[in-house]
Coordinates of N, CA and C in Angstrom, one line a residue:
M1 N -101.2 145.6 193.8 CA -102.3 145.1 192.9 C -102.5 146.0 191.7
D2 N -101.9 147.2 191.7 CA -102.2 148.1 190.6 C -101.5 147.6 189.3
I3 N -100.7 146.6 189.4 CA -100.1 146.0 188.2 C -101.2 145.6 187.3
W4 N -102.3 145.1 187.8 CA -103.4 144.6 187.0 C -104.0 145.7 186.1
T5 N -104.0 146.9 186.6 CA -104.6 148.0 185.8 C -103.6 148.8 185.0
K6 N -102.3 148.7 185.4 CA -101.3 149.5 184.7 C -100.5 148.7 183.6
K7 N -100.6 147.3 183.6 CA -99.9 146.5 182.7 C -100.9 145.7 181.8
V8 N -100.5 145.5 180.5 CA -101.4 144.8 179.6 C -101.3 143.3 179.8
G9 N -102.4 142.6 179.6 CA -102.4 141.2 179.6 C -102.7 140.5 180.9
Y10 N -102.6 139.2 181.0 CA -102.9 138.4 182.2 C -102.1 137.1 182.0
P11 N -101.9 136.4 183.1 CA -101.1 135.2 183.1 C -101.8 133.9 182.8
V12 N -101.0 132.9 182.4 CA -101.4 131.5 182.4 C -100.6 130.9 183.5
I13 N -101.3 130.1 184.4 CA -100.6 129.5 185.5 C -100.5 128.0 185.2
S14 N -99.2 127.5 185.1 CA -99.0 126.1 184.8 C -98.8 125.4 186.2
V15 N -99.4 124.2 186.3 CA -99.4 123.5 187.5 C -98.6 122.2 187.4
T16 N -97.6 122.0 188.2 CA -96.9 120.7 188.3 C -97.1 120.1 189.7
E17 N -97.4 118.8 189.7 CA -97.7 118.1 190.9 C -96.4 117.4 191.5
N18 N -96.3 117.4 192.8 CA -95.2 116.7 193.5 C -95.8 115.7 194.4
P19 N -96.0 114.5 194.0 CA -96.7 113.5 194.8 C -96.0 113.1 196.1
L20 N -94.7 113.2 196.1 CA -93.9 112.7 197.3 C -94.2 113.5 198.5
D21 N -94.5 114.8 198.4 CA -94.8 115.7 199.5 C -96.2 116.3 199.4
S22 N -97.0 115.9 198.5 CA -98.4 116.4 198.3 C -98.4 117.9 198.1
S23 N -97.5 118.4 197.2 CA -97.5 119.8 196.9 C -97.6 120.0 195.4
I24 N -97.9 121.3 195.1 CA -98.0 121.7 193.7 C -97.1 122.9 193.5
T25 N -96.4 122.9 192.3 CA -95.6 124.0 191.9 C -96.3 124.8 190.8
V26 N -96.5 126.0 191.0 CA -97.3 126.9 190.1 C -96.3 127.9 189.5
K27 N -96.4 128.1 188.2 CA -95.5 129.0 187.5 C -96.4 129.9 186.6
Q28 N -96.1 131.2 186.7 CA -96.8 132.1 185.8 C -96.0 132.6 184.6
N29 N -96.7 132.7 183.5 CA -96.1 133.3 182.3 C -97.2 134.2 181.6
R30 N -96.9 135.1 180.9 CA -97.9 135.9 180.2 C -98.6 135.0 179.2
F31 N -99.9 135.2 179.1 CA -100.7 134.4 178.1 C -100.9 135.2 176.9
L32 N -100.7 134.6 175.7 CA -101.0 135.1 174.4 C -101.7 134.0 173.7
R33 N -102.8 134.3 173.0 CA -103.6 133.3 172.3 C -102.8 132.6 171.2
T34 N -101.8 133.4 170.7 CA -100.9 132.8 169.7 C -99.8 131.9 170.2
G35 N -99.6 132.0 171.5 CA -98.6 131.1 172.2 C -97.2 131.4 171.9
D36 N -96.9 132.6 171.3 CA -95.5 132.9 170.9 C -95.0 134.1 171.7
V37 N -95.0 134.0 173.0 CA -94.6 135.1 173.9 C -93.1 135.2 173.8
K38 N -92.6 136.4 173.6 CA -91.1 136.7 173.6 C -90.7 137.0 175.0
P39 N -89.4 136.8 175.3 CA -88.9 137.1 176.7 C -89.2 138.5 177.2
E40 N -89.1 139.4 176.3 CA -89.3 140.8 176.7 C -90.8 141.1 176.9
E41 N -91.7 140.2 176.4 CA -93.1 140.4 176.7 C -93.6 139.6 177.9
D42 N -92.6 139.0 178.6 CA -93.0 138.1 179.7 C -92.2 138.5 181.0
E43 N -92.1 139.8 181.2 CA -91.3 140.3 182.3 C -92.2 140.7 183.5
V44 N -93.5 141.0 183.3 CA -94.4 141.4 184.4 C -94.8 140.2 185.2
L45 N -94.7 140.3 186.5 CA -95.2 139.3 187.5 C -96.4 139.8 188.2
F46 N -97.5 139.1 187.9 CA -98.8 139.5 188.5 C -99.0 138.9 189.9
P47 N -99.5 139.7 190.9 CA -99.9 139.0 192.1 C -101.2 138.3 191.9
V48 N -101.2 137.0 192.0 CA -102.4 136.2 191.7 C -103.0 135.5 192.9
I49 N -104.2 135.8 193.2 CA -104.9 135.1 194.3 C -105.4 133.8 193.6
L50 N -104.9 132.6 194.1 CA -105.0 131.4 193.4 C -106.4 130.7 193.6
G51 N -107.1 131.1 194.6 CA -108.5 130.6 194.9 C -108.5 129.0 194.8
L52 N -107.8 128.4 195.8 CA -107.7 127.0 195.8 C -108.9 126.3 196.4
R53 N -109.6 125.5 195.5 CA -110.7 124.7 196.0 C -110.3 123.3 196.3
T54 N -110.7 122.9 197.5 CA -110.5 121.5 198.0 C -111.8 121.0 198.6
K55 N -111.8 119.8 199.1 CA -113.0 119.3 199.7 C -113.4 120.0 201.0
K56 N -112.4 120.7 201.5 CA -112.6 121.5 202.7 C -113.3 122.9 202.4
G57 N -113.2 123.3 201.2 CA -113.7 124.6 200.8 C -112.7 125.4 200.0
I58 N -112.8 126.7 200.0 CA -112.0 127.6 199.2 C -111.0 128.4 200.0
D59 N -109.7 128.3 199.7 CA -108.7 129.1 200.3 C -108.4 130.3 199.5
E60 N -108.9 131.5 200.0 CA -108.7 132.7 199.3 C -107.4 133.5 199.7
E61 N -106.7 132.9 200.6 CA -105.5 133.5 201.1 C -104.2 133.1 200.3
L62 N -104.3 132.0 199.6 CA -103.1 131.5 198.8 C -102.8 132.4 197.6
M63 N -101.6 133.0 197.6 CA -101.3 134.0 196.6 C -99.9 133.7 195.9
L64 N -99.9 133.8 194.6 CA -98.6 133.6 193.9 C -98.1 135.1 193.6
T65 N -96.9 135.3 194.2 CA -96.3 136.7 194.0 C -95.0 136.7 193.3
K66 N -94.5 135.5 192.9 CA -93.3 135.3 192.2 C -93.5 134.6 190.9
R67 N -92.5 134.4 190.1 CA -92.6 133.6 188.9 C -93.0 132.2 189.2
E68 N -92.5 131.6 190.2 CA -92.8 130.2 190.5 C -92.7 130.0 192.0
Q69 N -93.7 129.3 192.5 CA -93.8 129.0 194.0 C -94.4 127.6 194.1
T70 N -94.0 127.0 195.3 CA -94.5 125.6 195.6 C -95.4 125.7 196.9
F71 N -96.5 125.1 196.8 CA -97.5 125.1 197.9 C -97.8 123.7 198.3
K72 N -97.8 123.4 199.6 CA -98.2 122.0 200.1 C -99.7 122.0 200.3
L73 N -100.3 120.9 199.9 CA -101.8 120.8 200.0 C -102.0 119.9 201.2
S74 N -102.7 120.4 202.2 CA -102.9 119.6 203.4 C -103.8 118.4 203.2
D75 N -104.7 118.5 202.2 CA -105.6 117.4 201.9 C -105.0 116.4 200.9
G76 N -103.8 116.7 200.4 CA -103.2 115.8 199.4 C -103.7 116.2 198.0
L77 N -103.3 115.4 197.0 CA -103.6 115.7 195.6 C -104.8 115.0 195.1
D78 N -105.6 114.4 195.9 CA -106.8 113.7 195.4 C -107.7 114.6 194.7
F79 N -108.1 115.8 195.3 CA -108.9 116.7 194.6 C -108.5 118.1 195.0
Y80 N -108.3 118.9 193.9 CA -108.0 120.4 194.1 C -108.3 121.0 192.8
K81 N -108.6 122.3 192.8 CA -108.7 123.1 191.6 C -108.4 124.6 191.9
L82 N -107.7 125.2 191.0 CA -107.3 126.6 191.2 C -108.4 127.4 190.5
N83 N -108.5 128.7 191.0 CA -109.4 129.7 190.4 C -110.9 129.2 190.7
A84 N -111.2 129.0 191.9 CA -112.6 128.5 192.3 C -113.6 129.5 191.8
D85 N -114.6 128.9 191.1 CA -115.7 129.7 190.5 C -115.2 130.6 189.4
H86 N -114.0 130.5 189.0 CA -113.4 131.3 187.9 C -113.7 132.8 188.0
S87 N -113.4 133.3 189.2 CA -113.6 134.7 189.5 C -112.3 135.5 189.3
A88 N -111.2 134.9 189.0 CA -109.9 135.6 188.8 C -109.5 135.6 187.4
L89 N -108.7 136.5 187.0 CA -108.3 136.7 185.6 C -107.0 136.0 185.3
F90 N -107.0 134.7 185.1 CA -105.9 133.9 184.6 C -106.4 132.6 184.1
R91 N -105.6 132.0 183.2 CA -105.8 130.6 182.7 C -105.0 129.6 183.5
T92 N -105.6 128.4 183.7 CA -104.9 127.4 184.5 C -104.5 126.2 183.6
N93 N -103.3 125.9 183.5 CA -102.8 124.9 182.6 C -102.4 123.6 183.5
Y94 N -103.3 122.6 183.4 CA -103.1 121.3 184.1 C -102.6 120.3 183.1
T95 N -102.0 119.2 183.7 CA -101.6 118.1 182.9 C -102.9 117.3 182.4
P96 N -102.8 116.5 181.3 CA -104.0 115.8 180.9 C -104.5 114.8 182.0
D97 N -103.6 114.3 182.8 CA -104.0 113.4 183.9 C -104.9 114.1 184.9
R98 N -104.5 115.3 185.3 CA -105.2 116.1 186.2 C -106.6 116.6 185.6
L99 N -106.6 116.9 184.4 CA -107.8 117.3 183.7 C -108.8 116.1 183.7
S100 N -108.3 114.9 183.5 CA -109.2 113.8 183.6 C -109.8 113.6 185.0
K101 N -109.0 113.8 186.0 CA -109.5 113.8 187.4 C -110.5 114.9 187.7
L102 N -110.3 116.0 187.1 CA -111.2 117.1 187.3 C -112.5 116.8 186.7
G103 N -112.5 116.1 185.5 CA -113.7 115.7 184.9 C -114.5 114.8 185.7
E104 N -113.8 113.9 186.4 CA -114.4 112.9 187.3 C -115.0 113.7 188.5
A105 N -114.3 114.7 189.0 CA -114.7 115.5 190.1 C -116.0 116.3 189.8
A106 N -116.1 116.7 188.5 CA -117.3 117.4 188.1 C -118.5 116.5 188.1
Q107 N -118.2 115.3 187.6 CA -119.3 114.2 187.6 C -119.8 113.9 189.0
A108 N -118.9 114.0 190.0 CA -119.2 113.6 191.3 C -119.8 114.8 192.1
G109 N -120.0 115.9 191.4 CA -120.7 117.1 192.0 C -119.8 118.0 192.9
L110 N -118.5 117.9 192.7 CA -117.5 118.7 193.5 C -117.3 120.1 192.9
L111 N -117.8 120.4 191.7 CA -117.4 121.6 191.1 C -118.7 122.4 190.7
T112 N -118.7 123.7 190.8 CA -119.8 124.5 190.5 C -120.0 124.6 189.0
V113 N -121.1 125.2 188.5 CA -121.3 125.5 187.1 C -120.2 126.3 186.6
E114 N -119.8 127.4 187.3 CA -118.7 128.3 186.9 C -117.4 127.5 186.8
D115 N -117.1 126.7 187.7 CA -115.9 125.9 187.7 C -115.9 125.0 186.4
R116 N -117.0 124.3 186.1 CA -117.0 123.4 185.0 C -116.9 124.1 183.7
A117 N -117.6 125.2 183.5 CA -117.6 125.9 182.2 C -116.2 126.6 182.1
G118 N -115.7 127.1 183.2 CA -114.4 127.8 183.1 C -113.2 127.0 182.8
M119 N -113.2 125.8 183.5 CA -112.0 124.9 183.2 C -112.0 124.3 181.8
I120 N -113.3 124.1 181.3 CA -113.4 123.6 179.9 C -112.9 124.7 178.9
A121 N -113.3 126.0 179.2 CA -112.8 127.1 178.4 C -111.3 127.2 178.4
D122 N -110.7 127.1 179.6 CA -109.3 127.2 179.8 C -108.6 126.1 179.0
A123 N -109.0 124.8 179.2 CA -108.3 123.7 178.6 C -108.4 123.8 177.0
G124 N -109.6 124.3 176.5 CA -109.7 124.4 175.1 C -108.8 125.5 174.5
V125 N -108.8 126.7 175.2 CA -108.0 127.8 174.7 C -106.5 127.5 174.8
L126 N -106.1 126.8 175.9 CA -104.7 126.5 176.0 C -104.2 125.4 175.0
A127 N -105.1 124.5 174.7 CA -104.8 123.5 173.7 C -104.6 124.2 172.3
S128 N -105.5 125.1 172.0 CA -105.5 125.7 170.6 C -104.3 126.7 170.5
S129 N -103.8 127.2 171.6 CA -102.7 128.2 171.6 C -101.4 127.6 171.8
G130 N -101.3 126.3 172.1 CA -100.1 125.6 172.2 C -99.5 125.4 173.6
Y131 N -100.2 126.0 174.6 CA -99.8 125.8 176.0 C -100.1 124.4 176.5
G132 N -101.2 123.9 176.1 CA -101.7 122.6 176.6 C -101.7 121.6 175.4
K133 N -102.4 120.4 175.7 CA -102.4 119.4 174.7 C -103.9 119.1 174.3
T134 N -104.1 118.7 173.1 CA -105.5 118.3 172.7 C -105.9 117.1 173.5
S135 N -105.0 116.2 173.9 CA -105.4 115.1 174.7 C -105.9 115.5 176.1
G136 N -105.5 116.7 176.5 CA -106.0 117.2 177.8 C -107.4 117.6 177.8
I137 N -107.8 118.4 176.8 CA -109.2 118.8 176.7 C -110.1 117.6 176.4
L138 N -109.7 116.6 175.6 CA -110.5 115.4 175.4 C -110.6 114.5 176.6
S139 N -109.5 114.4 177.4 CA -109.5 113.7 178.7 C -110.5 114.3 179.7
L140 N -110.6 115.6 179.7 CA -111.5 116.3 180.6 C -112.9 116.1 180.2
L141 N -113.2 116.2 178.9 CA -114.6 116.1 178.4 C -115.2 114.7 178.5
E142 N -114.4 113.7 178.6 CA -114.9 112.3 178.6 C -115.9 112.0 179.7
S143 N -115.8 112.8 180.8 CA -116.7 112.5 181.9 C -118.0 113.4 181.9
F144 N -118.2 114.2 180.8 CA -119.3 115.2 180.8 C -120.5 114.7 180.1
N145 N -120.7 113.5 179.8 CA -121.9 113.0 179.1 C -123.2 113.1 180.0
T146 N -123.0 113.3 181.3 CA -124.1 113.4 182.2 C -124.3 114.9 182.7
E147 N -123.6 115.8 182.1 CA -123.8 117.2 182.4 C -125.2 117.7 182.2
T148 N -125.7 118.5 183.1 CA -127.1 119.0 183.1 C -127.3 120.4 182.6
E149 N -126.2 121.2 182.7 CA -126.4 122.7 182.5 C -126.1 123.1 181.1
F150 N -127.0 123.9 180.5 CA -126.9 124.4 179.2 C -125.6 125.2 178.9
V151 N -125.2 126.1 179.9 CA -124.0 126.9 179.7 C -122.8 126.1 179.6
V152 N -122.7 124.9 180.3 CA -121.6 124.1 180.3 C -121.6 123.3 179.0
W153 N -122.7 122.8 178.5 CA -122.8 122.1 177.2 C -122.4 123.1 176.1
N154 N -122.8 124.3 176.2 CA -122.4 125.3 175.1 C -120.9 125.4 175.0
E155 N -120.2 125.4 176.2 CA -118.8 125.5 176.2 C -118.2 124.2 175.7
I156 N -118.7 123.1 176.1 CA -118.2 121.8 175.7 C -118.2 121.7 174.2
L157 N -119.3 122.0 173.5 CA -119.5 121.8 172.1 C -118.7 122.8 171.3
A158 N -118.5 124.0 171.9 CA -117.7 125.0 171.2 C -116.2 124.5 171.2
R159 N -115.8 123.9 172.2 CA -114.4 123.4 172.3 C -114.2 122.2 171.4
I160 N -115.2 121.3 171.3 CA -115.1 120.2 170.4 C -115.0 120.6 169.0
N161 N -115.9 121.6 168.6 CA -115.9 122.1 167.3 C -114.6 122.8 166.9
A162 N -114.0 123.5 167.9 CA -112.7 124.1 167.6 C -111.6 123.0 167.4
V163 N -111.6 121.9 168.1 CA -110.7 120.8 167.9 C -110.9 120.2 166.5
R164 N -112.1 120.0 166.2 CA -112.4 119.3 164.9 C -112.0 120.3 163.7
N165 N -112.2 121.6 163.9 CA -111.8 122.5 162.8 C -110.3 122.5 162.7
T166 N -109.6 122.4 163.8 CA -108.1 122.5 163.8 C -107.6 121.2 163.1
W167 N -108.2 120.1 163.3 CA -107.8 118.8 162.7 C -108.5 118.4 161.4
M168 N -109.1 119.4 160.8 CA -109.9 119.1 159.6 C -109.1 118.6 158.4
F169 N -107.8 118.9 158.4 CA -106.9 118.4 157.3 C -106.2 117.1 157.6
E170 N -106.5 116.5 158.7 CA -105.9 115.2 159.1 C -106.5 114.1 158.3
D171 N -106.0 112.9 158.4 CA -106.6 111.8 157.7 C -108.0 111.4 158.2
D172 N -108.7 110.6 157.4 CA -110.1 110.3 157.8 C -110.2 109.6 159.1
A173 N -109.2 108.8 159.5 CA -109.3 108.0 160.7 C -109.4 109.0 161.9
V174 N -108.6 110.0 161.9 CA -108.6 111.0 163.0 C -109.9 111.8 163.0
K175 N -110.4 112.2 161.8 CA -111.6 113.0 161.8 C -112.8 112.1 162.2
D176 N -112.8 110.8 161.8 CA -113.9 109.9 162.2 C -113.9 109.7 163.7
A177 N -112.7 109.6 164.3 CA -112.6 109.4 165.7 C -113.1 110.5 166.5
L178 N -112.9 111.8 166.0 CA -113.4 112.9 166.7 C -114.9 113.0 166.6
K179 N -115.4 112.7 165.4 CA -116.9 112.6 165.2 C -117.5 111.6 166.2
A180 N -116.9 110.5 166.3 CA -117.4 109.4 167.2 C -117.4 109.9 168.7
F181 N -116.3 110.6 169.0 CA -116.2 111.1 170.4 C -117.3 112.1 170.7
Q182 N -117.6 113.0 169.7 CA -118.6 114.0 169.9 C -120.0 113.3 170.0
L183 N -120.3 112.3 169.2 CA -121.5 111.6 169.2 C -121.7 110.9 170.5
Q184 N -120.7 110.2 170.9 CA -120.8 109.4 172.2 C -121.0 110.3 173.4
L185 N -120.4 111.5 173.3 CA -120.5 112.5 174.4 C -121.9 113.1 174.5
C186 N -122.5 113.5 173.4 CA -123.7 114.3 173.4 C -125.0 113.5 173.1
S187 N -124.9 112.3 172.6 CA -126.2 111.6 172.2 C -127.1 111.3 173.4
K188 N -126.6 110.9 174.5 CA -127.5 110.6 175.7 C -128.3 111.9 176.1
K189 N -127.6 113.0 176.1 CA -128.3 114.2 176.5 C -129.3 114.7 175.4
A190 N -128.9 114.5 174.2 CA -129.8 114.9 173.1 C -131.1 114.0 173.1
H191 N -131.0 112.8 173.4 CA -132.2 111.9 173.4 C -133.0 112.2 174.7
E192 N -132.3 112.6 175.8 CA -133.0 112.9 177.0 C -133.9 114.2 176.8
L193 N -133.3 115.2 176.2 CA -134.1 116.4 176.0 C -135.1 116.3 174.9
G194 N -134.8 115.5 173.9 CA -135.8 115.3 172.7 C -135.7 116.5 171.8
W195 N -136.5 116.4 170.7 CA -136.4 117.5 169.7 C -137.8 118.1 169.4
E196 N -138.8 117.8 170.3 CA -140.1 118.4 170.2 C -140.2 119.6 171.1
F197 N -140.6 120.7 170.5 CA -140.7 122.0 171.2 C -142.1 122.3 171.6
R198 N -142.3 122.8 172.8 CA -143.6 123.2 173.3 C -143.7 124.7 173.4
E199 N -144.9 125.2 173.2 CA -145.1 126.7 173.3 C -144.8 127.2 174.7
D200 N -145.1 126.4 175.7 CA -144.9 126.9 177.1 C -143.6 126.6 177.8
E201 N -142.7 126.0 177.0 CA -141.4 125.7 177.6 C -140.4 126.9 177.7
D202 N -139.5 126.8 178.6 CA -138.5 127.8 178.9 C -137.7 128.1 177.7
H203 N -137.3 129.3 177.5 CA -136.5 129.7 176.3 C -135.1 129.0 176.3
I204 N -134.5 128.9 177.5 CA -133.2 128.3 177.6 C -133.3 126.8 177.3
L205 N -134.4 126.2 177.7 CA -134.6 124.8 177.3 C -134.7 124.6 175.8
S206 N -135.4 125.5 175.1 CA -135.5 125.4 173.7 C -134.1 125.6 173.0
Q207 N -133.3 126.5 173.6 CA -132.0 126.6 173.1 C -131.1 125.4 173.3
F208 N -131.3 124.8 174.5 CA -130.6 123.6 174.9 C -131.0 122.4 173.9
K209 N -132.2 122.3 173.6 CA -132.6 121.2 172.6 C -132.0 121.4 171.3
S210 N -132.0 122.7 170.8 CA -131.5 123.0 169.5 C -130.0 122.7 169.5
L211 N -129.3 123.1 170.6 CA -127.8 122.9 170.6 C -127.5 121.4 170.6
M212 N -128.2 120.6 171.4 CA -127.9 119.2 171.4 C -128.3 118.4 170.2
F213 N -129.4 118.8 169.6 CA -129.9 118.1 168.4 C -129.0 118.5 167.2
G214 N -128.6 119.7 167.1 CA -127.6 120.1 166.1 C -126.3 119.5 166.2
S215 N -125.8 119.4 167.4 CA -124.5 118.8 167.7 C -124.5 117.3 167.3
A216 N -125.6 116.6 167.7 CA -125.7 115.2 167.4 C -125.8 115.0 165.9
G217 N -126.5 115.9 165.2 CA -126.6 115.8 163.8 C -125.3 116.0 163.1
L218 N -124.5 116.9 163.6 CA -123.1 117.2 163.0 C -122.2 116.0 163.2
A219 N -122.4 115.3 164.3 CA -121.5 114.2 164.6 C -121.8 113.0 163.7

């Protein structure tokens, strides 16, 4: 485990699903925000505790020790998530379809606050660095209009703004579609919280109102 302290960087774990035998294949590569890792920069193999969350709980024993390994999931592929509670140092790269399912799982209450905020951060960073797709982060966020936690909304809106800034030189149809997506996502929560501030209200609630009101206005 001393590799983590003696070597620079951390990995991105890419997940491929194998429906025929209900298994996942995970592969590690060095993560760089620029997405342009050279072969000589991708030689270190980290021992990664995968922290597999399923409906049965969290498997802390599952470990990736090679470049690529396949693991069979006894509960099938219906619901699973790596890096439970986002306590480990790696990014997880899922397909857009799996991200959409994770968004639905979040809405169903199967994921913690840490899980929700962390996977949104991962999907956003991986899309901007070229490891993932913009469609992936948007597919994930579609289910978050009922989200209740400030920290998760803060991550959601940061990632949407990053996407909009990246696409700012595209044609008006694309920019208008992203604005509409943001408005549709956050308007319900903005109206629920309102924009009237009370002297006795919690500081986080005041921040929450400001965040949602500002986001709805920008959309």
